[in-house]
Amino acid sequence: MALKQVQTTCPYCGAGCQIMFTVDADANKIVEAVPADGRTNAGTLCLKGHYGWDYLNDPQILTKRLRKPMIRKGGKKSPLEEVSWEEAISYVAAKLTEIKEKFGPDSIMGTGSARGAGNEANYLMQKFMRACIGTNNVDHCARI
Amino acid sequence: MKKEIGSFVVGDSTKCTGCKACELACFTVHSRKENPVGKTVGTVTVPVTPRLYLTKFEGGCMPIQCKHCEDAPCLNACTKKAITRIDHQVIVDQEKCIGCKDCMQACPFGAIALLPVSKGGKVVAQVSGETRVYASKCDLCQGIEGGPACVRVCPHQALRLVDPEAEREEKNIRAAEALLLTKNWR
Amino acid sequence: MSMGIPEIEDAGCLLCFGYNGADSHPIVARRIVRGRQKGMKIICADPRVTETARISDIHLQLKGGSNLALVNAMANVIWTEGLADTQFIEEHTKGYDEFLKVIEKYTPEYAEPITHIPAEEIRKAARMYATTKPAMILYGMGVCQFTQAVDVVKGLANLALMTGNFGGPSMGIGPVRGQNNVQGACDMGALPNSYPGYQNVTDPAVREKFEKAWGVPLSDKVGCPITHVPHRVLHEEDESKRIHAYYIFGEDPAQSDPDLAEVREALDKCDFVVMQDIYMNKTGLYADVILPATAWGENEGVYTCADRGFQRFRKLIEPEGDLKPDWQIIAEISTAMGYPMNYKNTEEIWDELIDLCPSFKGATYEKIEKYGCVQWPCRDKSLEDKGTPYLHKNGVFATADHKALFYGTDWHPPLELENDQYPMTLSTVREVGHYSVRTMTGNCRTLRNLEDEPGWVQMNTEDCRRMGFVKGELVKILSKRGYCITRCLPTDRVKPGATYMTYQWWIGACNELTTAKLDPISNTPEYKYCACRVEKIEDQEWAERHVMELYDDIRAQMGIDTGKGAKA
Amino acid sequence: MNYFVKGNPDLCIGCRTCMIGCVVAHEGKHIFEIDPDSYTFNPKLHMVKTAKLSVPVQCKHCENPACMAVCPVGAISRKGNAVVIDTDKCMGCKSCMDACPFGAINMVPVAGSSQADGSEKVVANKCDLCSGIPSGPACVRVCPTAALTLVTEEELDSAMEKKRQEAARTAYREMYPQK
């Protein structure tokens, strides 16, 4: 099995600890997590850093990973139906355009994400809300 | 603390004088359910069947009784399934017990004895006319007002009811406080 | 944070105000403990005995909701006892005299009945903070989640300014940002009033720059904060302000916002709700469209940690299922709506955004890769500019005239006080073993086995004895907005009349109770103070079964199709 | 003399990383892939939090272990530098739990086992100093604030020696203050 070492930043609190992962590339799974010598954590980790990665293999304890785009075609209370990305993207684009034309750009609210998505995704989200939709209605849970 | 494991009563041979008050109290509170047992010995018309056993040894004496084990050898050895766990305590069902003696042999403490069954002031007979017996062991006075009778009557407080989980938490705190005093051991 | 996390352990004195490092950031708490070992003085202001409080020199166990009275009283002592750094005030600040007028009446004696802290203790703390250099302030949600949050943050800044604790290492004032990329999301302008790099949307020159860069005219109206959405969906009379579509990306308002009943109603009534996330969650039950994104460990990019440090996060394993990275989904929707966005990778996005933000300009991927972490501001792309460990070097502030502004105001009590129907107070706190809304850590096996639903409510041991609660007993806790069931945890670390719960639990969901009253400026809800009542549940067997049934209902709602627990 | 792990309340922040580290070390890394209810999550050290302190408490591996003395089936014995419990022999009679003054022993189910009444076997559980596990006590290794230390016989002896020398020095100075 091809083991590789990958260093990354912990997805949990703001301390920004560096973790060294041993990954089995063939089996596409994580083997081990040990502290790396990061600026803030200096070779130590807390319990979330050490043991907070096995959600990736989707144990479905509390909830389960989303795997495919889904739409409630029959309206609010109807079940979610799996659809292709093309259908989901065009559906969202059409609905947002329709609401934008009907009620104006400020009738649409978007959020950023303070969690795993990363800075680049947040930049694009606020650019999408501002440049494409045309509103400053973008916020995230720094406020709550 | 929510109850997770069984409690039990344990004796202290450095205090016990062997007066057997515990045995009599144990017999009385249990026997009174089925037999007319009054306040004085004279009223007893059935054999005394305690569920703990005053034992003498070179170091002195103390009663021996069931620990209500969490992986109880007696329960596991009882093929008749007369021994079950009720509210974490190990209980023998007197009616089901056929006196096969397996539980007595399995119990490492010798906490079980075969004693006669009696109802309505007389011993119960089998078809053959001989007295019926049952595996008699501590049931922690389950269903009896005021908890273990033996602990209540012992004149020397030589018997202690142990709630292991609650006591463990208190001992943890004392152990942790000791760590405050030994932190500069180096 | 104006200072860097490693500097914490070299501070002379730490004023830890409404911040519980041990539960929020164990690795920051490590620095506090190491500082203690090096002789650092610690003043801890917290209504509970937190880990920092119990190793502190002075623990100001103030009554919840009395922060500003304590802060103003400390400022009063520093001023009246001549402990202020008048030279620093002279050279680097403005507005000191107006500020003194406000805090004049806040003598320790005035603050004592409000804060329940003896006047002498307040004096001792103020003297220790003012006379031990360098002194650093760390604060957290215990300051921010009140309706007087902004005033208290400015109040703490006043203390640092009065004592000249700016401009060098191991001093200053630091909000220890909670989540791995909450600092980053703010840096990137996911805020209604600011573009990336904290450039204000109402500043015409800045707006022009972004209009030129993005090739479209931009709105100059400050947007809607997330905590106004329920109101703007349900009760907004002005038609132009009503919200009809909610694109929720990497958020879970149905679990983390206050007053969940109102949030659920808003999500239900909102015409079109899109949820882009890695897990099915409570918000997903109301989403019209669900877009599955790749999770941490399946994608890469840059996070900003609490002390402004840009750091790379990297892909560990290939994602399973029909997933896309978040940025790619947003780009495709934007392109489909007529505003083309096509980027090859995250670095291309990063290079575009740092050139639009003067304080991030120098933090290229190459530099972050080389040094592992670059703390902004980092203005020069050359490798010599390694970033800025601490801000306001030599007392130069980011205002027009580089002077810091004092700001004093009066204390007012929290908005929902305990009453005879709800005689106790509830405050939200952190569970160290879980994170955010627990979709990730709730699915980590060992973290779930260490601590699981329905969580705990921390209560004073005396209160518990009086109300007949034992440790682990299921109790019902209610406010006028809602209720939930959780386990009672009697502890001496909590004062009588106060209760504390963590918001991660889906069954012990304390946000069913919390109030949505907001700070007027920051619009942050008053999570740390609302009135509640705790009731005994007679039939504990029923309660335990009920909790299990609720847990199974949640799993069913989330569409879990395996047996109980995990897929082997 | 036995070794033992001890916590320092001044360094401990109550985060319980040690408790998970203990389970992972004893159960093995496969627990990150299997059903979390299919094995027993039984840390062998217990976090104690009072108003004054936070620190984990675990077995001190005493020299005359009270637990060993009371075990009716000889399930507790000394192995290397540790006192260990043979959970196959143990029947959960709790005598050791009652005897231990530190509360270092608790009772835990043995996953997948069953008694005659269908419930799982429950046996005594206490720190075994990670005997037989490479890289030594896991709790010491994973603690983020180095609040846990493994005290070996050598270290204890040298510490005692140092203290005695110090005592001798102070005694000497009392008698000859000028020298």
PDB file of N, CA, C and O in Angstrom, chain C residues 38 40 54 159 211 242 293 368 395 424 481 485:
ATOM      1  N   LYS C  38       5.786  30.224  33.652  1.00  0.00           N
ATOM      2  CA  LYS C  38       6.903  31.194  33.559  1.00  0.00           C
ATOM      3  C   LYS C  38       6.643  32.400  34.480  1.00  0.00           C
ATOM      4  O   LYS C  38       7.347  33.400  34.364  1.00  0.00           O
ATOM      5  N   MET C  40       3.713  34.221  34.718  1.00  0.00           N
ATOM      6  CA  MET C  40       2.750  35.234  34.223  1.00  0.00           C
ATOM      7  C   MET C  40       1.633  35.406  35.258  1.00  0.00           C
ATOM      8  O   MET C  40       1.121  34.431  35.815  1.00  0.00           O
ATOM      9  N   ARG C  54      -9.182  28.903  37.633  1.00  0.00           N
ATOM     10  CA  ARG C  54      -8.684  28.191  38.822  1.00  0.00           C
ATOM     11  C   ARG C  54      -7.170  28.291  38.947  1.00  0.00           C
ATOM     12  O   ARG C  54      -6.636  28.028  40.017  1.00  0.00           O
ATOM     13  N   LEU C 159      -8.790  49.934  28.300  1.00  0.00           N
ATOM     14  CA  LEU C 159      -7.835  49.535  29.345  1.00  0.00           C
ATOM     15  C   LEU C 159      -6.436  49.385  28.750  1.00  0.00           C
ATOM     16  O   LEU C 159      -5.439  49.843  29.316  1.00  0.00           O
ATOM     17  N   GLU C 211     -15.561  47.639  -8.592  1.00  0.00           N
ATOM     18  CA  GLU C 211     -16.396  47.650  -9.805  1.00  0.00           C
ATOM     19  C   GLU C 211     -15.520  47.482 -11.026  1.00  0.00           C
ATOM     20  O   GLU C 211     -15.844  46.708 -11.932  1.00  0.00           O
ATOM     21  N   ARG C 242     -38.065  42.716   2.017  1.00  0.00           N
ATOM     22  CA  ARG C 242     -38.399  41.323   2.365  1.00  0.00           C
ATOM     23  C   ARG C 242     -37.458  40.376   1.629  1.00  0.00           C
ATOM     24  O   ARG C 242     -37.066  40.642   0.470  1.00  0.00           O
ATOM     25  N   ALA C 293     -21.011  19.359  -1.240  1.00  0.00           N
ATOM     26  CA  ALA C 293     -19.658  19.895  -1.465  1.00  0.00           C
ATOM     27  C   ALA C 293     -18.627  18.920  -0.890  1.00  0.00           C
ATOM     28  O   ALA C 293     -18.974  18.037  -0.087  1.00  0.00           O
ATOM     29  N   ILE C 368       3.332  31.374   1.601  1.00  0.00           N
ATOM     30  CA  ILE C 368       2.675  30.596   2.665  1.00  0.00           C
ATOM     31  C   ILE C 368       3.289  29.197   2.723  1.00  0.00           C
ATOM     32  O   ILE C 368       3.556  28.650   3.791  1.00  0.00           O
ATOM     33  N   GLY C 395       2.708  51.832  18.460  1.00  0.00           N
ATOM     34  CA  GLY C 395       1.524  52.636  18.748  1.00  0.00           C
ATOM     35  C   GLY C 395       0.948  53.326  17.537  1.00  0.00           C
ATOM     36  O   GLY C 395       0.225  54.321  17.666  1.00  0.00           O
ATOM     37  N   MET C 424     -34.128  31.267  36.702  1.00  0.00           N
ATOM     38  CA  MET C 424     -32.671  31.057  36.555  1.00  0.00           C
ATOM     39  C   MET C 424     -32.201  31.688  35.243  1.00  0.00           C
ATOM     40  O   MET C 424     -33.008  32.078  34.393  1.00  0.00           O
ATOM     41  N   ARG C 481     -39.298  30.724  24.967  1.00  0.00           N
ATOM     42  CA  ARG C 481     -39.266  30.448  23.528  1.00  0.00           C
ATOM     43  C   ARG C 481     -39.353  28.957  23.226  1.00  0.00           C
ATOM     44  O   ARG C 481     -39.778  28.545  22.166  1.00  0.00           O
ATOM     45  N   ILE C 485     -34.500  18.664  26.532  1.00  0.00           N
ATOM     46  CA  ILE C 485     -34.186  17.714  27.615  1.00  0.00           C
ATOM     47  C   ILE C 485     -32.677  17.477  27.602  1.00  0.00           C
ATOM     48  O   ILE C 485     -32.069  17.324  26.525  1.00  0.00           O
TER      49      ILE C 485
END
